[in-house]
Coordinates of C-alpha atoms and ligand atoms in Angstrom, one line a residue:
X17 CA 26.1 35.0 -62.8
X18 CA 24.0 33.0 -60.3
X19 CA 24.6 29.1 -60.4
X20 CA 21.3 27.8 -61.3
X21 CA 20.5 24.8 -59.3
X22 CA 17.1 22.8 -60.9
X23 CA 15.3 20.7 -58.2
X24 CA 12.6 18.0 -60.7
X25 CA 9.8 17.1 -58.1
X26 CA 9.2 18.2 -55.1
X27 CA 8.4 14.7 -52.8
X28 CA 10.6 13.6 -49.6
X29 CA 13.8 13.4 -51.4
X30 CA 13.5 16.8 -53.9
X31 CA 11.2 19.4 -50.9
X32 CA 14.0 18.2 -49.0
X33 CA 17.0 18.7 -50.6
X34 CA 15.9 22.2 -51.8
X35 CA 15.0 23.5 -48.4
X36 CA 18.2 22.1 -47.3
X37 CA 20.2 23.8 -50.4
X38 CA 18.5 27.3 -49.9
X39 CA 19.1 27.3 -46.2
X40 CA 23.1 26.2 -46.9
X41 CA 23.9 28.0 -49.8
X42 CA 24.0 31.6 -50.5
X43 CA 21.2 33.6 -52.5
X44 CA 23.6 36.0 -53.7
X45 CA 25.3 33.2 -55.7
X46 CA 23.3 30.4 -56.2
X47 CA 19.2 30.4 -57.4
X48 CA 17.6 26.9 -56.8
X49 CA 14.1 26.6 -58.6
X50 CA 12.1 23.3 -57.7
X51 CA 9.5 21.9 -60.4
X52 CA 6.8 20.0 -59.2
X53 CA 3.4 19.0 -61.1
X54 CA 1.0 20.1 -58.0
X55 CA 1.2 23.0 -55.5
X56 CA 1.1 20.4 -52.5
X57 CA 3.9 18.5 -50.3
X58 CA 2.2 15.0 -50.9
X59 CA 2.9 12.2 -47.9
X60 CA 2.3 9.2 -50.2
X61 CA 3.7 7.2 -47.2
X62 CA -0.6 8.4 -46.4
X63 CA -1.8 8.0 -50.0
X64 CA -3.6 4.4 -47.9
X65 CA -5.0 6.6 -45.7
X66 CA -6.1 8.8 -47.9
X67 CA -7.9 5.9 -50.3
X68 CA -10.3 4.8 -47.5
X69 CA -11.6 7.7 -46.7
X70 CA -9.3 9.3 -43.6
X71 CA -9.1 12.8 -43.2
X72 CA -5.7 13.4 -44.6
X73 CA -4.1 17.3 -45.5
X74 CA -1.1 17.8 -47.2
X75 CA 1.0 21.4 -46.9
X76 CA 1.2 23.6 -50.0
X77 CA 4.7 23.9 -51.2
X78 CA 4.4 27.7 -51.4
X79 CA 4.1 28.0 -47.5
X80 CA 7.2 24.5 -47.3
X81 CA 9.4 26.9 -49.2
X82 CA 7.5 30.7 -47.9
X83 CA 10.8 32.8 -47.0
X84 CA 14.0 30.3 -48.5
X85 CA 14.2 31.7 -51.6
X86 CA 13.7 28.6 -53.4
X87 CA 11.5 29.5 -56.6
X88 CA 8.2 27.2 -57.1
X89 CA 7.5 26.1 -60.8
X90 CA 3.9 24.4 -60.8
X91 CA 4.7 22.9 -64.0
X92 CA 4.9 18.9 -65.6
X93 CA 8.3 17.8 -66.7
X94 CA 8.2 16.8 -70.1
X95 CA 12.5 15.9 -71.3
X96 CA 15.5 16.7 -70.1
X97 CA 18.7 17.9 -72.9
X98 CA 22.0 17.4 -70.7
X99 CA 23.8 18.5 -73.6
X100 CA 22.4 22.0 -73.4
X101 CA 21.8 21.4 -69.5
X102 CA 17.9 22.5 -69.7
X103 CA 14.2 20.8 -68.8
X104 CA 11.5 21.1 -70.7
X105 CA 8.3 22.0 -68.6
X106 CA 5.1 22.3 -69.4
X107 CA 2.5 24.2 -66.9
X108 CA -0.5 26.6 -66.6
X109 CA 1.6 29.3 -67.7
X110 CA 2.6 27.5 -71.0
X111 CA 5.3 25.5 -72.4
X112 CA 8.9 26.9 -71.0
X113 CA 13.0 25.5 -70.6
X114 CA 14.8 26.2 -67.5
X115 CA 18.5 25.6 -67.9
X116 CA 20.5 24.5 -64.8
X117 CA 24.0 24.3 -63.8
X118 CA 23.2 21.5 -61.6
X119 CA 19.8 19.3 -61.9
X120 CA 18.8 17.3 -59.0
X121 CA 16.3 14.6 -60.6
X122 CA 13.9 13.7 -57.9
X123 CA 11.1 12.4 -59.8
X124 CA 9.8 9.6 -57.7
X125 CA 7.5 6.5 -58.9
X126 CA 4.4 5.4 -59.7
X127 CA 2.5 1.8 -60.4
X128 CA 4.6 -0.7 -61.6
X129 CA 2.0 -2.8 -63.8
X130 CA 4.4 -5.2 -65.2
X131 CA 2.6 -5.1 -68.3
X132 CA -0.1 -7.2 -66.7
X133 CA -3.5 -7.1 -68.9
X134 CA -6.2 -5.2 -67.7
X135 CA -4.2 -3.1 -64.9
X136 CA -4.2 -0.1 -66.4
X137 CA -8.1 0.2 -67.9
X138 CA -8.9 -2.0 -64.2
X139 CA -7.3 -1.5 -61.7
X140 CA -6.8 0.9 -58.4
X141 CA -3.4 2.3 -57.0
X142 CA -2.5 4.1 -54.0
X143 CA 1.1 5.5 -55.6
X144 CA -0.2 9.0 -56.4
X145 CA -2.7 11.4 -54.9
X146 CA -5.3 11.3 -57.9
X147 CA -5.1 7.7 -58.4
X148 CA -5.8 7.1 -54.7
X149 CA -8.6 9.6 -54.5
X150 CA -9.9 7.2 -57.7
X151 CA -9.1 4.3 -55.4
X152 CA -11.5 6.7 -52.0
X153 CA -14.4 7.6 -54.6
X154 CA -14.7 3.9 -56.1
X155 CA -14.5 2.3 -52.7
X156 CA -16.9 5.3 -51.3
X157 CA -19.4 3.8 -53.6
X158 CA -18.9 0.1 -52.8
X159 CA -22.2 -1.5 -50.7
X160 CA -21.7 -4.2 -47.8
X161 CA -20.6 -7.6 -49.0
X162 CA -18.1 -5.9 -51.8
X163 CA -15.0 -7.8 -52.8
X164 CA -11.8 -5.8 -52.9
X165 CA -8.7 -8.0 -54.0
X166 CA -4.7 -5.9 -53.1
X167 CA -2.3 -7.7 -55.1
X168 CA 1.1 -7.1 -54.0
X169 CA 2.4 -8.9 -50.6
X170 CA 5.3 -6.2 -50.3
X171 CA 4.9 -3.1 -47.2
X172 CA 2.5 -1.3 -49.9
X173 CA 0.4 -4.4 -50.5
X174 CA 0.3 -5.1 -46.9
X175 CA -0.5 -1.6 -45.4
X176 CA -3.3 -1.1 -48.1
X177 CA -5.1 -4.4 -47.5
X178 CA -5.3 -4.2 -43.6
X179 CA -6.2 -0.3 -43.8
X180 CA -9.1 -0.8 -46.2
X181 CA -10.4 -4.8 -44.0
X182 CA -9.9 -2.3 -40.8
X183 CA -12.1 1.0 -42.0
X184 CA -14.5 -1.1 -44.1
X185 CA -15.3 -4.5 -42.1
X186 CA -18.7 -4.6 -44.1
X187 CA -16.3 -5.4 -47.1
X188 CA -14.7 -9.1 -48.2
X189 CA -10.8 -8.0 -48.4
X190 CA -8.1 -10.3 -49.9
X191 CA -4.5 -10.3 -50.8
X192 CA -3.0 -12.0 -53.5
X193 CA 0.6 -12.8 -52.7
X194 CA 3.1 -14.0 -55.2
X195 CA 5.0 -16.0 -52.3
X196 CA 4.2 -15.3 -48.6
X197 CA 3.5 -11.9 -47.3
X198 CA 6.2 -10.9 -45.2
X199 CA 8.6 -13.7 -46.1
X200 CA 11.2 -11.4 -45.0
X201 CA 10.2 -10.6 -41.7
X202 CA 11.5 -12.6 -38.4
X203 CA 9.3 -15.5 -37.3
X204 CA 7.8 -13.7 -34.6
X205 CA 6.9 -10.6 -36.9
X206 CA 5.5 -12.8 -39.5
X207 CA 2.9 -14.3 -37.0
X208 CA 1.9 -11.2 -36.1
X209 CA 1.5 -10.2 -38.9
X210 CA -1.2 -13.8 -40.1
X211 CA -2.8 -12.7 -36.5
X212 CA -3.6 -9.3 -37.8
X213 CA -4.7 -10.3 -41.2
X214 CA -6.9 -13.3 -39.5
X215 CA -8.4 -10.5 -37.0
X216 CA -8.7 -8.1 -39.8
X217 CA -10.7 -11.1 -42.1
X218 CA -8.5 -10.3 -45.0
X219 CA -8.1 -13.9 -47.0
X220 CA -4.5 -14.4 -48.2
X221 CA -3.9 -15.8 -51.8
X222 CA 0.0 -17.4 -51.4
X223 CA 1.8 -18.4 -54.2
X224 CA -0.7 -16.5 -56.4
X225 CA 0.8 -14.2 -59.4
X226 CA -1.7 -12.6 -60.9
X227 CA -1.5 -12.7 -64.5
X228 CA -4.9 -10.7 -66.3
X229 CA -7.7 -8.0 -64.4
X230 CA -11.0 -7.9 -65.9
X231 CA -12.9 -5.2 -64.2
X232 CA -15.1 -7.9 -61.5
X233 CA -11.9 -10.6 -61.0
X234 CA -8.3 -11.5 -61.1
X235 CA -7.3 -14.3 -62.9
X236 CA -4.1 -16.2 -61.2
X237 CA -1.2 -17.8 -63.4
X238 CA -2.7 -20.9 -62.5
X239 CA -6.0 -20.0 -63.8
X240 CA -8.3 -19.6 -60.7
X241 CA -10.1 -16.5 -60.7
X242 CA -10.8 -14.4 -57.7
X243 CA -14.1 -12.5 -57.6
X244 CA -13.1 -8.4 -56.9
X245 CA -15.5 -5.7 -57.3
X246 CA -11.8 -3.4 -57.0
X247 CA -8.8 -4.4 -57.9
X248 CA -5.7 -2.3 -56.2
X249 CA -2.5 -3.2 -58.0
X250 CA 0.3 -3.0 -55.3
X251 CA 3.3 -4.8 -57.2
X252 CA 6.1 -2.7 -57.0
X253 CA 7.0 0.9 -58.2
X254 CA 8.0 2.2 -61.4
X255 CA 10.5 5.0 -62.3
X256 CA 9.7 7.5 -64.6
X257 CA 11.1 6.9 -68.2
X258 CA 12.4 10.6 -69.0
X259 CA 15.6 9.8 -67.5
X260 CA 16.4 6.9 -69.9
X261 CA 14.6 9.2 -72.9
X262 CA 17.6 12.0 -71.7
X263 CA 20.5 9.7 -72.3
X264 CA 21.3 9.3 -68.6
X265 CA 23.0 6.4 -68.0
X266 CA 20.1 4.5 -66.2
X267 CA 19.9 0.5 -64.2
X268 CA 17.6 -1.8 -65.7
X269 CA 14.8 -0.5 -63.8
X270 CA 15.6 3.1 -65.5
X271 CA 16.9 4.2 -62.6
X272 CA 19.5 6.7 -62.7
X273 CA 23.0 5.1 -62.1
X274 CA 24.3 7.5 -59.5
X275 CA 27.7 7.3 -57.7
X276 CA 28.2 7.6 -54.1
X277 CA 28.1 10.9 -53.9
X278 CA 24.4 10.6 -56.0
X279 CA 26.1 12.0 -59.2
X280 CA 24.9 10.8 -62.3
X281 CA 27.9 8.2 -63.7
X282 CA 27.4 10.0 -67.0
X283 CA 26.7 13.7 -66.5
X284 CA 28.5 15.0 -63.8
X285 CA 26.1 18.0 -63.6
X286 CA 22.8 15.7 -62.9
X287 CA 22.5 14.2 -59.3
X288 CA 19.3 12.0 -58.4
X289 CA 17.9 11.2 -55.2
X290 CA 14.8 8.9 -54.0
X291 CA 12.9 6.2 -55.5
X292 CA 14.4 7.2 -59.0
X293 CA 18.3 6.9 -58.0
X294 CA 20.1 3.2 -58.7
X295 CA 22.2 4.3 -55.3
X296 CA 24.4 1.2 -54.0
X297 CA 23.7 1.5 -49.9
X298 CA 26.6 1.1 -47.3
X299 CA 25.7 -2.9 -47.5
X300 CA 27.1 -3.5 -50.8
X301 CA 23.3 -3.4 -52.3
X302 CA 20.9 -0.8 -54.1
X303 CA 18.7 0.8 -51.4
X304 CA 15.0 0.0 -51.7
X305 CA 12.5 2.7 -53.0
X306 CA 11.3 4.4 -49.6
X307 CA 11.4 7.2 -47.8
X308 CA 14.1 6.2 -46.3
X309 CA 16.1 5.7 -49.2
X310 CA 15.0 9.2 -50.4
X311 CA 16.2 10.6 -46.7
X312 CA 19.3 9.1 -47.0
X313 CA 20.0 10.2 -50.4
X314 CA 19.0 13.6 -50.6
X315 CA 21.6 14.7 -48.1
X316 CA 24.5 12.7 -49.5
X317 CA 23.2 14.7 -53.1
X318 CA 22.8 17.6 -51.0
X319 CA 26.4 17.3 -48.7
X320 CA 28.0 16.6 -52.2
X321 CA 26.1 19.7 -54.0
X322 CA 27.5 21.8 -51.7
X323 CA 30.8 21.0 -51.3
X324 CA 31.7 20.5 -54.8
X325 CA 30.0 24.3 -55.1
X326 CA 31.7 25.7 -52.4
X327 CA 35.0 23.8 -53.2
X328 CA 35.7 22.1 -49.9
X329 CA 35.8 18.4 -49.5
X330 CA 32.9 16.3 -50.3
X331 CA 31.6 14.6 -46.9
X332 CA 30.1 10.6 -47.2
X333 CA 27.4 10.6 -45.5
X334 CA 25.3 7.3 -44.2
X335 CA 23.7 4.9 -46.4
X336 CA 22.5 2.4 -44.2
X337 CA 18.8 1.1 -44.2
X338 CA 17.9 0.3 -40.7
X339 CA 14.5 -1.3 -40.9
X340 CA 10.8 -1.5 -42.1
X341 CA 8.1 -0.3 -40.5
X342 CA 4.3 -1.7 -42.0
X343 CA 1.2 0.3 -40.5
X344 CA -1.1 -2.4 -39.7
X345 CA -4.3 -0.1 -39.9
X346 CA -4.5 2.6 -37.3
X347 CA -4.1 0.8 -33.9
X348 CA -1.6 -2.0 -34.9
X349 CA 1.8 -1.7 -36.8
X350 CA 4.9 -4.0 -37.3
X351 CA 8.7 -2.3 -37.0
X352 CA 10.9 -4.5 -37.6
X353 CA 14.8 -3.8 -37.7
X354 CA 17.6 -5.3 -40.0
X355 CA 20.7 -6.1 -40.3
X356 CA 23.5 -5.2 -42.5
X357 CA 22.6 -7.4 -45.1
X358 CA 18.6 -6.6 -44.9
X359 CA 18.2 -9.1 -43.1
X360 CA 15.5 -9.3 -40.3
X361 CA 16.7 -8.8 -36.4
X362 CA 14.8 -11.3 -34.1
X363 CA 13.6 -8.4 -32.7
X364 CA 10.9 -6.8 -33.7
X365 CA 7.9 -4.6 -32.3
X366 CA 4.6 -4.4 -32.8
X367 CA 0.6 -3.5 -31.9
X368 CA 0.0 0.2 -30.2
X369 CA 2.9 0.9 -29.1
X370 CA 4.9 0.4 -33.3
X371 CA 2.0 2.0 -34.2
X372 CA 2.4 5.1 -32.4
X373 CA 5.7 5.1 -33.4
X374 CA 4.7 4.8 -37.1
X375 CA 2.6 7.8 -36.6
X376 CA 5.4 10.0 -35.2
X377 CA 7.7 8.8 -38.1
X378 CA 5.2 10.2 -40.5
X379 CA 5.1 13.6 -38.6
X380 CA 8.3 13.6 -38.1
X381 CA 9.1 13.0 -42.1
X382 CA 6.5 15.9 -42.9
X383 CA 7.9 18.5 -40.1
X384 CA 11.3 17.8 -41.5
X385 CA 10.6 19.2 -44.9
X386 CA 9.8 22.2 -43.5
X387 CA 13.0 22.1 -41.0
X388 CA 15.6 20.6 -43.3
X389 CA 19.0 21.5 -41.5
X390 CA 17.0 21.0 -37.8
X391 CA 19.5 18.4 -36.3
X392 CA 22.5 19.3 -38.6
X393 CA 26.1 20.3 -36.9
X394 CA 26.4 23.5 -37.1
X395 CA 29.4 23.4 -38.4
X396 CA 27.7 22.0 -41.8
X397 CA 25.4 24.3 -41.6
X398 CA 27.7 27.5 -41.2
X399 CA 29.7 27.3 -43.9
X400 CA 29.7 31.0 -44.6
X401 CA 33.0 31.0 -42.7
X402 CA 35.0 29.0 -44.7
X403 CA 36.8 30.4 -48.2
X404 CA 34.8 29.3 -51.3
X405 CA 37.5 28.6 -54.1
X406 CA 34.1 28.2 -56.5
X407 CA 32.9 31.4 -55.8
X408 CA 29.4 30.2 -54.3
X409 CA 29.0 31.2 -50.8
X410 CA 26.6 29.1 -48.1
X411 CA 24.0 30.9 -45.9
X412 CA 25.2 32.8 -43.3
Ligands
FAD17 C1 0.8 4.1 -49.8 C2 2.3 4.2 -49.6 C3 2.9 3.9 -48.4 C4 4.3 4.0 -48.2 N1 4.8 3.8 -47.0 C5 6.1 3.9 -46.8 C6 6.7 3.7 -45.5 O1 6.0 3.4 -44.6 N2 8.1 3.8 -45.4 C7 8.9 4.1 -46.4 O2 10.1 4.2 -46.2 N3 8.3 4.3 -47.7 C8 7.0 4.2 -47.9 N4 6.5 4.4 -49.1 C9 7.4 4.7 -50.2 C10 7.7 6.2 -50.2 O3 6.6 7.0 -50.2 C11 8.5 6.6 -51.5 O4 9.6 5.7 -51.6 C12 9.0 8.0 -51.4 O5 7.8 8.8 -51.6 C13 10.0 8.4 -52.5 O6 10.3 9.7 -52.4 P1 10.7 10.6 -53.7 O7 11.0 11.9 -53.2 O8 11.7 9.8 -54.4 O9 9.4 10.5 -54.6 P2 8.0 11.2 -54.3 O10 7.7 11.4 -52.9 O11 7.0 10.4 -55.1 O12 8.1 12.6 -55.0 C14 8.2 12.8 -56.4 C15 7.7 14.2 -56.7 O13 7.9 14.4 -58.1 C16 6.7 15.0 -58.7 N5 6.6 14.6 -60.1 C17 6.6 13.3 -60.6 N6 6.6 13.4 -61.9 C18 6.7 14.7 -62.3 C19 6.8 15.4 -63.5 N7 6.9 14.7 -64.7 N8 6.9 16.7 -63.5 C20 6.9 17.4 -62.3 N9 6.8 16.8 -61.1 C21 6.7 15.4 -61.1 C22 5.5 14.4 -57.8 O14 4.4 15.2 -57.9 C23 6.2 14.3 -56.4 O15 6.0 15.6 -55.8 C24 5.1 4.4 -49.3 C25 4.5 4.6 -50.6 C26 3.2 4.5 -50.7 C27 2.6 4.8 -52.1

């Protein structure tokens, strides 16, 4: 019998990871199915893009996986039973279960609204394709003079405020900031980053929680209210609670608890990767939700898969976050790099030239889903040679 390998969501980390395991692992043993709730490869790293109005296409899964092998489930995951190792999915072709041997939970985020009043009935996000089309209509519809507030001074926040000031100068754009946007970034990189925001005319809010959203303001902790005709709520993301629900041993921020090899700490068969894996980096500290995150650990889930399968020794691979890098609108971008700890390099670059390079790193994050192993050794990739004690062979 085949080992059934279950890919949940198909983002960076899961489209990844399964075009990665089909091209790795033979067909004749192994049959990976990935379930994701729409037919397209969605970039959110664009979802800001996308909300103000840009021209932005995403690839349909069936042509990212069209001649792998990997098996496409358009369907919604609804629980997870780890004791009898099978998902619950629910789809256009009904309510089914799928049972695994192995389950790769790559899930992803969405809005985390803190259980603020009046985000969810009131406010915008830019986390999902539907809710930032919601975000492109309402926005669409707003005349000259409209106020648009972004809460949320982290790289979401920050990208969403100057994109919107930058495509719509007609509109009054402000940020509310709980401290100071871009705290962490080197001096330098932090006065870019007030030069773009003054050139932009987006007014910053420091030291501003917000604490309630009515559907024409924001009221502050301290009581002020700022006017906003749209509200976009950019505070942080939130991980799916099905995890938790299954009995996974999950972090405080339901996370799945992963080891370094992204195996769950409580079911050996379940491995997450991405925004939704509590994964400790090389630094002694739990990697940020990002795409970078979700690059690095995908392949140590994937290196680990495969080994473990094919009985041969389970390689470490990097876990080491190198930097951020904040579009600044389409013509101006920050990259800054850090150090070990996270913290921000003196060094840092910016205007044309960081945003150029922002816009390679998203092509370059899109062409590798479709490219997974491009890069790779190939003596990681050709593991058809060696014996497999487990009885599942890798791609010739
Ligand atoms: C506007 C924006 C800009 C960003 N910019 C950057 C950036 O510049 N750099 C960076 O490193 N990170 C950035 N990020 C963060 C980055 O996009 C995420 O960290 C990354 O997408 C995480 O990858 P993932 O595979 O874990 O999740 P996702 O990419 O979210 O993939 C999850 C997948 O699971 C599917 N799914 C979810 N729930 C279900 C369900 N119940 N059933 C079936 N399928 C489901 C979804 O449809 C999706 O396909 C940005 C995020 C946003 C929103």
């Amino acid at each position: 019998m085949k080992h059934r390998i279950v890919v949940l969501g198909a983002g960076y980390a899961g489209a990844f990871a399964a075009g990665n395991l089909a091209r790795r692992l033979s067909p004749a043993d192994t049959e990976i199915t990935v379930v994701n709730a729409v037919p397209d490869f969605v970039e959110r790293m664009r979802l800001h893009q996308l909300a103000v109005g840009q021209d932005v296409t995403f690839r349909r899964l069936a042509d990212v996986f069209a001649g792998t092998g990997v098996r496409l489930r358009l369907a919604r995951v609804t629980g997870i039973d780890p004791g009898r190792r099978t998902v619950a999915v629910t789809g256009e072709e009904g309510d089914d279960e799928l049972t695994y041997d192995t389950l790769l939970y790559t899930l992803g985020s969405s809005a985390d609204h803190h259980g603020v009043p009046g985000v969810a009935e009131h406010a915008f996000d830019v986390t999902g394709r539907s809710s930032a089309l919601r975000l492109r209509e309402r926005l669409a519809g707003l005349g000259e003079g409209g106020t648009v507030l972004v809460v949320g001074e982290g790289l979401t926040g920050i990208e969403t405020a100057t994109e919107i000031a930058e495509s719509r100068p007609d509109l009054s754009v402000a940020l509310a900031a709980r401290g100071e946007p871009g705290a962490w970034l080197s001096p330098k990189a932090r006065r870019h980053l007030r030069q773009a925001f003054d050139r932009l005319g987006i007014t910053v809010h420091e030291h501003t929680a917000i604490e309630a959203v009515e559907p024409t303001r924001a009221i502050a902790a301290d009581g002020m209210s700022i006017a906003a005709d749209v509200t976009v709520w950019s505070a942080g993301f939130a991980v799916h609670p099905l995890a938790a629900a299954a009995g996974l041993e999950v972090a405080g921020t339901g996370q799945i608890v992963v080891d370094r090899t992204m195996r769950s700490v409580s079911h050996p068969d379940v491995y997450a990767a991405g925004d939704c894996a509590y994964a400790i980096g090389d630094n002694g500290r739990p990697l940020p939700m990002s795409c970078a995150s979700a690059g690095l650990t995908n392949m140590q889930a994937t290196a680990a898969i495969i080994a473990r399968l094919t009985g041969t020794e389970v390689p470490v691979t990097g876990l080491k976050y190198h930097g951020n890098h904040i579009s600044l609108g389409r013509r101006d971008a920050i990259f800054q790099m850090v150090d070990g700890g996270i913290r921000s390099k003196s060094w840092y670059l910016g205007g044309r030239t960081a945003a150029r390079l922002k816009s390679g790193v998203l092509k370059g994050a899109g062409w590798g889903i479709v490219h997974p192993t491009f890069g790779m050794p190939k003596r990681r990739r050709r593991l058809a040679a060696a014996p497999y004690p487990a009885g599942v062979k890798a791609a010739a």
